[in-house]
PDB file of N, CA, C and O in Angstrom:
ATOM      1  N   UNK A   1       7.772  14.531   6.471  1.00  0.00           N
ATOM      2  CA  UNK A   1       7.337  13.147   6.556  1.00  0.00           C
ATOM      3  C   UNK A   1       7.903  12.358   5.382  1.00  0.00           C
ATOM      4  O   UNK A   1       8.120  12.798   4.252  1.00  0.00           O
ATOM      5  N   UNK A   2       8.076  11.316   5.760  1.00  0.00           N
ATOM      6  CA  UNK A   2       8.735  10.274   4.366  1.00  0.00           C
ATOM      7  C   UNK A   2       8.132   8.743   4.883  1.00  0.00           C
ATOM      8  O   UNK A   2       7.918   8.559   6.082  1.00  0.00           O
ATOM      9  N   UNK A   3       7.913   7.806   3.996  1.00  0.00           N
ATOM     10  CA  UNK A   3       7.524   6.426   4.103  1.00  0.00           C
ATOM     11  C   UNK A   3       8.588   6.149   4.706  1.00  0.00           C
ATOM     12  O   UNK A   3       9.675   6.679   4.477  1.00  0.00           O
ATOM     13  N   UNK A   4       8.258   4.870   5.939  1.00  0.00           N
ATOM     14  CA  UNK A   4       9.048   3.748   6.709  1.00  0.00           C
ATOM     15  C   UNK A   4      10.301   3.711   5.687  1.00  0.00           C
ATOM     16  O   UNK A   4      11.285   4.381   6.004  1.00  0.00           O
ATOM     17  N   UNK A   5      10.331   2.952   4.448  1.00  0.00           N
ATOM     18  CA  UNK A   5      11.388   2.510   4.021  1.00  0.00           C
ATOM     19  C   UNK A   5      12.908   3.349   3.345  1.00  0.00           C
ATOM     20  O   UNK A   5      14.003   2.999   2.905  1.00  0.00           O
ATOM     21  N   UNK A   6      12.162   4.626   3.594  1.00  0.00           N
ATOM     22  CA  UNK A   6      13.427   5.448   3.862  1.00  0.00           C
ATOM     23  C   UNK A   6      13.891   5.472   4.967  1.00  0.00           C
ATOM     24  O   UNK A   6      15.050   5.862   4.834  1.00  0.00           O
ATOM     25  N   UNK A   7      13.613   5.227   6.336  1.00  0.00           N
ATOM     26  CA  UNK A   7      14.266   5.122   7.860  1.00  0.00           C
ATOM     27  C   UNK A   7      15.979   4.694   7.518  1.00  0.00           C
ATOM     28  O   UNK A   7      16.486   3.892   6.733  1.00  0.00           O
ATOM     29  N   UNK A   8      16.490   5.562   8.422  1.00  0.00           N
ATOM     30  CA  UNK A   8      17.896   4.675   8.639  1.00  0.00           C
ATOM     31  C   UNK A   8      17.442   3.236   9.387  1.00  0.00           C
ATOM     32  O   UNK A   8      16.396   3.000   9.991  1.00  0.00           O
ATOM     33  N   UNK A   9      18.596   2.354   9.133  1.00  0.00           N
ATOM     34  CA  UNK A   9      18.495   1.479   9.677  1.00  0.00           C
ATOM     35  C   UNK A   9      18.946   1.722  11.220  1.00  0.00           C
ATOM     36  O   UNK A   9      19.862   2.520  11.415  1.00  0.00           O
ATOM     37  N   UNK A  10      18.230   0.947  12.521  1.00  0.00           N
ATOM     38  CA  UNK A  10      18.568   1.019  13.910  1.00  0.00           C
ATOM     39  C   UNK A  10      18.219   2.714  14.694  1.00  0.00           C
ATOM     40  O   UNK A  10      18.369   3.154  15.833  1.00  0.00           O
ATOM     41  N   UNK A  11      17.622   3.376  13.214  1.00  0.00           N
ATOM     42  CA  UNK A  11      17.460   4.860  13.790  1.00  0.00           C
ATOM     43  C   UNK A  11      15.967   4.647  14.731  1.00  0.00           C
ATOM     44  O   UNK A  11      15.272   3.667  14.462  1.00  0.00           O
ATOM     45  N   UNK A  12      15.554   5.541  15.756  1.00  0.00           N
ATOM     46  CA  UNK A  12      14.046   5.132  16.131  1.00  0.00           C
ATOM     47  C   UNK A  12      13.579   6.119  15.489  1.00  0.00           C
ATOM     48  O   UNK A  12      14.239   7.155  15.411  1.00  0.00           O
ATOM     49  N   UNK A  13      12.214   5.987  14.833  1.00  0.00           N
ATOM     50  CA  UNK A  13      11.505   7.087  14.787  1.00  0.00           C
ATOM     51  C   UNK A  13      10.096   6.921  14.968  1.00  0.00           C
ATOM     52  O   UNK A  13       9.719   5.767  14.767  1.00  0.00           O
ATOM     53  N   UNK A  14       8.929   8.004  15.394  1.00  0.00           N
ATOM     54  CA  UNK A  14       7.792   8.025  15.261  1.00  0.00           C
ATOM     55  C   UNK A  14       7.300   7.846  14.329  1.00  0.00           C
ATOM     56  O   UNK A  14       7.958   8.025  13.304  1.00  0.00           O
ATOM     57  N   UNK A  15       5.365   7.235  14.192  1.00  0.00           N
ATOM     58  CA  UNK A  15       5.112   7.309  12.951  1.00  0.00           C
ATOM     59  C   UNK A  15       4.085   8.637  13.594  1.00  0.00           C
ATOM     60  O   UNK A  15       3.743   9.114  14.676  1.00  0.00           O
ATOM     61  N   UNK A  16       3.863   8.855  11.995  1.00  0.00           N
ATOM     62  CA  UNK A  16       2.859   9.858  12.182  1.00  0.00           C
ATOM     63  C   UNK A  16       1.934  10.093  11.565  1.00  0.00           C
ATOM     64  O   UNK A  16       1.015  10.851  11.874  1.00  0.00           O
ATOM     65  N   UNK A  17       2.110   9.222  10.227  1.00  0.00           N
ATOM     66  CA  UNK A  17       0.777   9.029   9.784  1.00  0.00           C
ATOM     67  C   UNK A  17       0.483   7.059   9.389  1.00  0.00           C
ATOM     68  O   UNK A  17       1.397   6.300   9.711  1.00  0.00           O
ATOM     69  N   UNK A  18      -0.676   6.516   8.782  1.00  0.00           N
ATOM     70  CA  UNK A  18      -0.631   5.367   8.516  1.00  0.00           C
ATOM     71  C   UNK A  18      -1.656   5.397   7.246  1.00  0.00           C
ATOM     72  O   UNK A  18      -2.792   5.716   7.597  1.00  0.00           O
ATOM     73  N   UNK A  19      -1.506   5.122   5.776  1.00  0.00           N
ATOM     74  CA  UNK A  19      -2.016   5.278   5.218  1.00  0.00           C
ATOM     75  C   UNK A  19      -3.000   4.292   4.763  1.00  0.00           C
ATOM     76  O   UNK A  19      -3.475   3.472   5.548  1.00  0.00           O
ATOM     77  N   UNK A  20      -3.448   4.360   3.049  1.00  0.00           N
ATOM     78  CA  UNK A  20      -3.743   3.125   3.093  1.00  0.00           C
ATOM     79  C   UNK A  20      -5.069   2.915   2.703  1.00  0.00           C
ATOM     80  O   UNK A  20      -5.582   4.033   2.671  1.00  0.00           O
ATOM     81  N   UNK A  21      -6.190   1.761   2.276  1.00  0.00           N
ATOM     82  CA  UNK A  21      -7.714   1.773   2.446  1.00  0.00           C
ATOM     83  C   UNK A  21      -7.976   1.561   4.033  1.00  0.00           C
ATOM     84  O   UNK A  21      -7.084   1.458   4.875  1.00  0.00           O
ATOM     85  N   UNK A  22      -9.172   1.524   4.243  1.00  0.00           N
ATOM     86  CA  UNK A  22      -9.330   1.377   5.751  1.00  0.00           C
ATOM     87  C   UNK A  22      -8.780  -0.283   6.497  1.00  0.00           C
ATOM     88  O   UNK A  22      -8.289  -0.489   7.607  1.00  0.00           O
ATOM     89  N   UNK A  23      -9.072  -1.165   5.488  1.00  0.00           N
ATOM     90  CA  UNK A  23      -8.712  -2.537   5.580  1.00  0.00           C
ATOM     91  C   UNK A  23      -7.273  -2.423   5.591  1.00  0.00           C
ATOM     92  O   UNK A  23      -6.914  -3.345   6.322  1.00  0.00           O
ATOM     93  N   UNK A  24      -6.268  -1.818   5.195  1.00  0.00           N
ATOM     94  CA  UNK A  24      -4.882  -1.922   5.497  1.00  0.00           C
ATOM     95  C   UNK A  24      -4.980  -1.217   6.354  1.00  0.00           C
ATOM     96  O   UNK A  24      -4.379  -1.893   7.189  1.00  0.00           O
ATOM     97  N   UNK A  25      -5.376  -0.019   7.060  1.00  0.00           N
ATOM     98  CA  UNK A  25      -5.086   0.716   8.317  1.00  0.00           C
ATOM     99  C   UNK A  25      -5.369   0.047   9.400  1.00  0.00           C
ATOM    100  O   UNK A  25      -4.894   0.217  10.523  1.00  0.00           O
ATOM    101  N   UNK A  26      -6.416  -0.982   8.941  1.00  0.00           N
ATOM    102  CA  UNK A  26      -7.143  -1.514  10.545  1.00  0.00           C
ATOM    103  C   UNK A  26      -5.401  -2.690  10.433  1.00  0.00           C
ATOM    104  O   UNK A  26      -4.543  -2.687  11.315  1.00  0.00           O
ATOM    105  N   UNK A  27      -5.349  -3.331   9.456  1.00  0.00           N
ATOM    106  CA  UNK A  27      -4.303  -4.552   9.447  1.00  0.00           C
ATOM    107  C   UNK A  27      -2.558  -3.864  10.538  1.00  0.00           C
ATOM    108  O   UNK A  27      -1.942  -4.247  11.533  1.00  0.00           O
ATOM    109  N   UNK A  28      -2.462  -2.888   9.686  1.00  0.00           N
ATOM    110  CA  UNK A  28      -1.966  -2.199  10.195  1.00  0.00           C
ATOM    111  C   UNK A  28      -1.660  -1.624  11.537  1.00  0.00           C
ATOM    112  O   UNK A  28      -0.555  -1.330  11.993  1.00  0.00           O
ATOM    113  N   UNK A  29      -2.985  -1.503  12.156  1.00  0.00           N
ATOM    114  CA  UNK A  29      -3.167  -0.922  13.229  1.00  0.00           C
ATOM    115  C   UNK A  29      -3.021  -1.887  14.353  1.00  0.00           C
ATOM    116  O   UNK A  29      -2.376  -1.599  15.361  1.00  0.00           O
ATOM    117  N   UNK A  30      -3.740  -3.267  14.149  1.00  0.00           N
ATOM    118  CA  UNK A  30      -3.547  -4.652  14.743  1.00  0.00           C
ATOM    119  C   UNK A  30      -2.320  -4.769  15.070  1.00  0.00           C
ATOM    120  O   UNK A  30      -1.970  -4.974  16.232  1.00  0.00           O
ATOM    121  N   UNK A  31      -1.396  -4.636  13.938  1.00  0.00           N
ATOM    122  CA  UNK A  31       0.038  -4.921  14.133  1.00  0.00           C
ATOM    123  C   UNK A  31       0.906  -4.093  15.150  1.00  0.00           C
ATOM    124  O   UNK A  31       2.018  -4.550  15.414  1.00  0.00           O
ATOM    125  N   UNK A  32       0.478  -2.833  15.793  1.00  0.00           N
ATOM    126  CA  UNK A  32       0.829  -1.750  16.525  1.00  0.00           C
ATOM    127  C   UNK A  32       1.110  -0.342  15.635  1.00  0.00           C
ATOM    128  O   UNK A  32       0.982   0.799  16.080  1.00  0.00           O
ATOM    129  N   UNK A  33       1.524  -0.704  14.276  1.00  0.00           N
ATOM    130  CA  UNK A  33       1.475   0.594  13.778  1.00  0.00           C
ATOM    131  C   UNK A  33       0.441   1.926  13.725  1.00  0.00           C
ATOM    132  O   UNK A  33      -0.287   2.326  12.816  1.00  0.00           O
ATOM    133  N   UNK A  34       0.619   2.305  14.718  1.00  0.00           N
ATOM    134  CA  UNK A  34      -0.291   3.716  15.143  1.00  0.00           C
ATOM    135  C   UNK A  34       0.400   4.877  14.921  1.00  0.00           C
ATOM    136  O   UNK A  34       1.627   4.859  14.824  1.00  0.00           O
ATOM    137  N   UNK A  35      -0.316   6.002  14.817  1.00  0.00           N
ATOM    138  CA  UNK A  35       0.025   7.552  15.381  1.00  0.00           C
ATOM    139  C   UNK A  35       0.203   7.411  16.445  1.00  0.00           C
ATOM    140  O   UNK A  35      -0.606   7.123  17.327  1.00  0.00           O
ATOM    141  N   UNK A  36       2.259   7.760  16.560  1.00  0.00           N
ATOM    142  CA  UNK A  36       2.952   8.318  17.922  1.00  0.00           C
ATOM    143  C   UNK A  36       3.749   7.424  18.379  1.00  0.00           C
ATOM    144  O   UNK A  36       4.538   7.697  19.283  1.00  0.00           O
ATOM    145  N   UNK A  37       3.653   5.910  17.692  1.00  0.00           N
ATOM    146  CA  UNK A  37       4.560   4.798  18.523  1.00  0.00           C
ATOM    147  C   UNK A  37       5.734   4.957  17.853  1.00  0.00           C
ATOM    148  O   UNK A  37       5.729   5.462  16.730  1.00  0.00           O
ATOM    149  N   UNK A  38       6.685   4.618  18.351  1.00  0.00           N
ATOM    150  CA  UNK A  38       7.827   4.473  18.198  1.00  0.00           C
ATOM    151  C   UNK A  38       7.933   3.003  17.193  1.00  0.00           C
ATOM    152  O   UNK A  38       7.321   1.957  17.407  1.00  0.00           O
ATOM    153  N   UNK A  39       8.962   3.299  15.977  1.00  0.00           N
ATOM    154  CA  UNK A  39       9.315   1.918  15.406  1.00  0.00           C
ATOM    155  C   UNK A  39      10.821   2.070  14.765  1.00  0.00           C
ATOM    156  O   UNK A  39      11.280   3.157  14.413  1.00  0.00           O
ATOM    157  N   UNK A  40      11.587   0.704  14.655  1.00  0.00           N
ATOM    158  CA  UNK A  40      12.835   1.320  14.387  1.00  0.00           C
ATOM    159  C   UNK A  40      12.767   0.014  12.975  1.00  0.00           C
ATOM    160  O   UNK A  40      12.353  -1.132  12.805  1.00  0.00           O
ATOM    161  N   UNK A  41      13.485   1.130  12.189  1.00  0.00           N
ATOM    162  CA  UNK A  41      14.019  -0.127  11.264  1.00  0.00           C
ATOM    163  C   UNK A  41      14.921  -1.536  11.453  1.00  0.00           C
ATOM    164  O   UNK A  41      16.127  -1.290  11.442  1.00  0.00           O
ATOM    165  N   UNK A  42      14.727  -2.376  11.553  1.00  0.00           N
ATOM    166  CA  UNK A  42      16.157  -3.689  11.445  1.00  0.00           C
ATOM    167  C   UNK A  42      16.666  -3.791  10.227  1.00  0.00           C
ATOM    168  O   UNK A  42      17.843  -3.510  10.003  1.00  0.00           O
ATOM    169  N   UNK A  43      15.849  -4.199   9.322  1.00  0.00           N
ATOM    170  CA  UNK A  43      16.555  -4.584   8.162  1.00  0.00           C
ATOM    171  C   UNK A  43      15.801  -4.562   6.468  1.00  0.00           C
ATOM    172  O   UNK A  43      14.809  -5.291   6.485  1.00  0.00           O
ATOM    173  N   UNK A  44      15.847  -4.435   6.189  1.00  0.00           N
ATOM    174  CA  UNK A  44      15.724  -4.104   4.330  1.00  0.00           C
ATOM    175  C   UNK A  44      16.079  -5.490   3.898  1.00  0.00           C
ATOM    176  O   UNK A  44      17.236  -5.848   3.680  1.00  0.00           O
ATOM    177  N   UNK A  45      14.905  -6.338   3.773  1.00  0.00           N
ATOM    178  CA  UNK A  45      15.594  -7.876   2.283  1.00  0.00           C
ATOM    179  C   UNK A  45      14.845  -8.058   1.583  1.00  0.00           C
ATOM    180  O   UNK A  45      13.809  -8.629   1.922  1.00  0.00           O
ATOM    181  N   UNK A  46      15.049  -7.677   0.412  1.00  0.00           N
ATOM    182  CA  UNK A  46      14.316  -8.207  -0.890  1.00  0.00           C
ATOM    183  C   UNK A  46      12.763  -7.127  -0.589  1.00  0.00           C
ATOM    184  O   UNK A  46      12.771  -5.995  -0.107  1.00  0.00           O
ATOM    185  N   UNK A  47      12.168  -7.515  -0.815  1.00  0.00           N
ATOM    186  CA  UNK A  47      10.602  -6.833  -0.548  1.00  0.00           C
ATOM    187  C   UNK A  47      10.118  -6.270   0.065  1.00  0.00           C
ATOM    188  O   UNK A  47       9.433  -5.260  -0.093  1.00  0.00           O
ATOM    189  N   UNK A  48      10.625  -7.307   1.579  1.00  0.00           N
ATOM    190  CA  UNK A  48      10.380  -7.005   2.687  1.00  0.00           C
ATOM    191  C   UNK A  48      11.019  -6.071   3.507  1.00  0.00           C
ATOM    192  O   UNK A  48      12.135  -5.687   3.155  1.00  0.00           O
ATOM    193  N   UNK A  49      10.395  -5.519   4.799  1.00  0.00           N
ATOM    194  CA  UNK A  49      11.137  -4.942   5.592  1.00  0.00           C
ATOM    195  C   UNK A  49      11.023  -5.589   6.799  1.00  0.00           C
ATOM    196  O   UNK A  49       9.989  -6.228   6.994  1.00  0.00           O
ATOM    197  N   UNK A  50      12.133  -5.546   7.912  1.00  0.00           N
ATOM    198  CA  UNK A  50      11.538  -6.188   9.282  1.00  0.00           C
ATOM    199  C   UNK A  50      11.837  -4.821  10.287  1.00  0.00           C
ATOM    200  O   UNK A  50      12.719  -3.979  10.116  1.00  0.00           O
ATOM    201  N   UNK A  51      11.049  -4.863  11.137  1.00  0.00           N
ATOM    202  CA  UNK A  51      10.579  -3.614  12.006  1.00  0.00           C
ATOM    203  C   UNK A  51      10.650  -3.855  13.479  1.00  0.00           C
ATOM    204  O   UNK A  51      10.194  -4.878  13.989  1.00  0.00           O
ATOM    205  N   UNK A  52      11.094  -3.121  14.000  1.00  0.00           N
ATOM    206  CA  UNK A  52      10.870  -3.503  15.740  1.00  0.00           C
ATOM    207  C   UNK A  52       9.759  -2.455  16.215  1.00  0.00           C
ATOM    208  O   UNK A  52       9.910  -1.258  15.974  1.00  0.00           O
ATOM    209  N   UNK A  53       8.799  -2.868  16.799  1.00  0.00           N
ATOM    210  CA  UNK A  53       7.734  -1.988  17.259  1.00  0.00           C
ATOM    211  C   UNK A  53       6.915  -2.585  18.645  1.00  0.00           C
ATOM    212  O   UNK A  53       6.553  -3.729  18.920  1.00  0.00           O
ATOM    213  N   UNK A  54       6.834  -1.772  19.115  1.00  0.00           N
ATOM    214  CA  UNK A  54       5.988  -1.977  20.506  1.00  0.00           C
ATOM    215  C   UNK A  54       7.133  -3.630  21.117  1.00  0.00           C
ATOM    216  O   UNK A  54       6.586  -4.730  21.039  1.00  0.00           O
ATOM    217  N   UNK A  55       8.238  -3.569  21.518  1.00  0.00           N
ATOM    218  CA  UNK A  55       9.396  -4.475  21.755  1.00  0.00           C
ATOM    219  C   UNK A  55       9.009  -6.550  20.748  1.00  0.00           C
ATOM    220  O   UNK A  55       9.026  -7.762  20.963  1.00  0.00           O
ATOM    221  N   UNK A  56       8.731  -5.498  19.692  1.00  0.00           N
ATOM    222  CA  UNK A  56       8.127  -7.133  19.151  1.00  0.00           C
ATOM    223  C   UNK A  56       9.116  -6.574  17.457  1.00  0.00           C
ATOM    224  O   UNK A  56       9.254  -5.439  17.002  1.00  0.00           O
ATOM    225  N   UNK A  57       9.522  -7.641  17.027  1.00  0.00           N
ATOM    226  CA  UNK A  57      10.100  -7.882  15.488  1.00  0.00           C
ATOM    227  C   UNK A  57       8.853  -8.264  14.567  1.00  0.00           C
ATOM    228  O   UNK A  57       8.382  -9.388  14.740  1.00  0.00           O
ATOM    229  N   UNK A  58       8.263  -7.420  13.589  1.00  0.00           N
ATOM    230  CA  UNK A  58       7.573  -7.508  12.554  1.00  0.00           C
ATOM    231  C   UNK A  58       7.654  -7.802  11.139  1.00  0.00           C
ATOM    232  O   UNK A  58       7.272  -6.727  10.677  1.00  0.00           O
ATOM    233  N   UNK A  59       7.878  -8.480  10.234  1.00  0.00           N
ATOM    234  CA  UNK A  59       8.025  -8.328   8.975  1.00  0.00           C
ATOM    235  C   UNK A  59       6.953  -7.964   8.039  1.00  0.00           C
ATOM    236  O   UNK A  59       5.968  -8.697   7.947  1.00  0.00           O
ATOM    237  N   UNK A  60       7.060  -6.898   7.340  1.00  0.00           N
ATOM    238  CA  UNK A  60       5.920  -6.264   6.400  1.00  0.00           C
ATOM    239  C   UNK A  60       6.507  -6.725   5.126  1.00  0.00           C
ATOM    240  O   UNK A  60       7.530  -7.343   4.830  1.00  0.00           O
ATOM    241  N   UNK A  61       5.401  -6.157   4.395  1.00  0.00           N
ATOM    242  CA  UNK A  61       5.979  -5.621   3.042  1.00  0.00           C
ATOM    243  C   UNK A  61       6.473  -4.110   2.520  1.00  0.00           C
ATOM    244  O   UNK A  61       6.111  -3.045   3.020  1.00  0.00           O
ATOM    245  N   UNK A  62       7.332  -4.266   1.465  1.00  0.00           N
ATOM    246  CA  UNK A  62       7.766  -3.128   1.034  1.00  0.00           C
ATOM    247  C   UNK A  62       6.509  -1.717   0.911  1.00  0.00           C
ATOM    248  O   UNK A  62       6.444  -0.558   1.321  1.00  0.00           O
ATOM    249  N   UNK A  63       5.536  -2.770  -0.007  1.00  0.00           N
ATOM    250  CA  UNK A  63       4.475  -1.956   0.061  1.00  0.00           C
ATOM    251  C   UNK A  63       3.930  -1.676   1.290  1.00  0.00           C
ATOM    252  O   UNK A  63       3.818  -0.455   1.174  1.00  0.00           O
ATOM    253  N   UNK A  64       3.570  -1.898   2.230  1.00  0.00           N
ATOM    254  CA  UNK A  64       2.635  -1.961   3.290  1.00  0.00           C
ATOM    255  C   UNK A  64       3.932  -0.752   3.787  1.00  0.00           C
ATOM    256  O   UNK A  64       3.598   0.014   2.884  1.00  0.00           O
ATOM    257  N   UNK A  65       4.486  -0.392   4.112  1.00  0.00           N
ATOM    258  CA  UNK A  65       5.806   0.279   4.665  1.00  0.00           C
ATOM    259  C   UNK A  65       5.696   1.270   4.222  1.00  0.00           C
ATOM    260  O   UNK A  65       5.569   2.237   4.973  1.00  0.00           O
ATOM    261  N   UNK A  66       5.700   1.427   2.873  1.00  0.00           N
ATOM    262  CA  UNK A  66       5.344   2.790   2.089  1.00  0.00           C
ATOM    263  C   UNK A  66       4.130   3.443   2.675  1.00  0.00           C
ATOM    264  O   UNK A  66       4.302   4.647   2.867  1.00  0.00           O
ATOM    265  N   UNK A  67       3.231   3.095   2.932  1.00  0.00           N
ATOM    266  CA  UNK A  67       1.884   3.764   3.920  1.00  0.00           C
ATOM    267  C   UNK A  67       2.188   4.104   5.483  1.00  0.00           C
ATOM    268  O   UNK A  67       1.339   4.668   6.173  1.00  0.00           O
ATOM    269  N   UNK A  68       3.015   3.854   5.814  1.00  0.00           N
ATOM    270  CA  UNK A  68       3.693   4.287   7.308  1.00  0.00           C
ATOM    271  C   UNK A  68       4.326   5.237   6.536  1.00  0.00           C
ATOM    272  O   UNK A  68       5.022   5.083   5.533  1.00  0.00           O
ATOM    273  N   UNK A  69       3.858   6.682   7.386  1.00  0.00           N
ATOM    274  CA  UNK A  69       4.472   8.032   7.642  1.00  0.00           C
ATOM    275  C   UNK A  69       5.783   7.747   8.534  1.00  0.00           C
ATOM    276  O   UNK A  69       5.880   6.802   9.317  1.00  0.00           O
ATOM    277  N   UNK A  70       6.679   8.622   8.314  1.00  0.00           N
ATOM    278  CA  UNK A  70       7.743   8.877   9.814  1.00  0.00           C
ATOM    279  C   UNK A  70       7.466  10.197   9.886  1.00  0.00           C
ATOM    280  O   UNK A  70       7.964  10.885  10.777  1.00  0.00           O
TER     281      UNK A  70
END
């Protein structure tokens, strides 16, 4: 397992875990990041990361990314 922001870019991968206090897991979870979905990296800028998940474009934070398992 390694945090989201090691992903290749355009690679897909599962998550498998979602870390976090419970208030970022639920935030988290809202957003589609679950155990088992599929999310692919787009792009790495500055802080942020942007994510394709459940056919929707997301932008997180660096931090928030680091608590997504692959």
């Amino acid at each position: 397992m390694m945090p989201l922001t090691f992903a290749t870019v355009g690679e897909e991968n599962i998550i498998k875990k979602v870390g976090g206090n419970s208030e970022t897991r639920k935030f988290l979870e809202n957003l589609g990041f679950v155990s088992g979905s599929v999310v692919t990296l787009i792009t790495k800028n500055g802080g942020n990361v942007i994510v394709n998940i459940k056919d929707s474009r997301v932008a997180i934070s660096q931090e928030m990314a680091n608590k997504i398992m692959i």
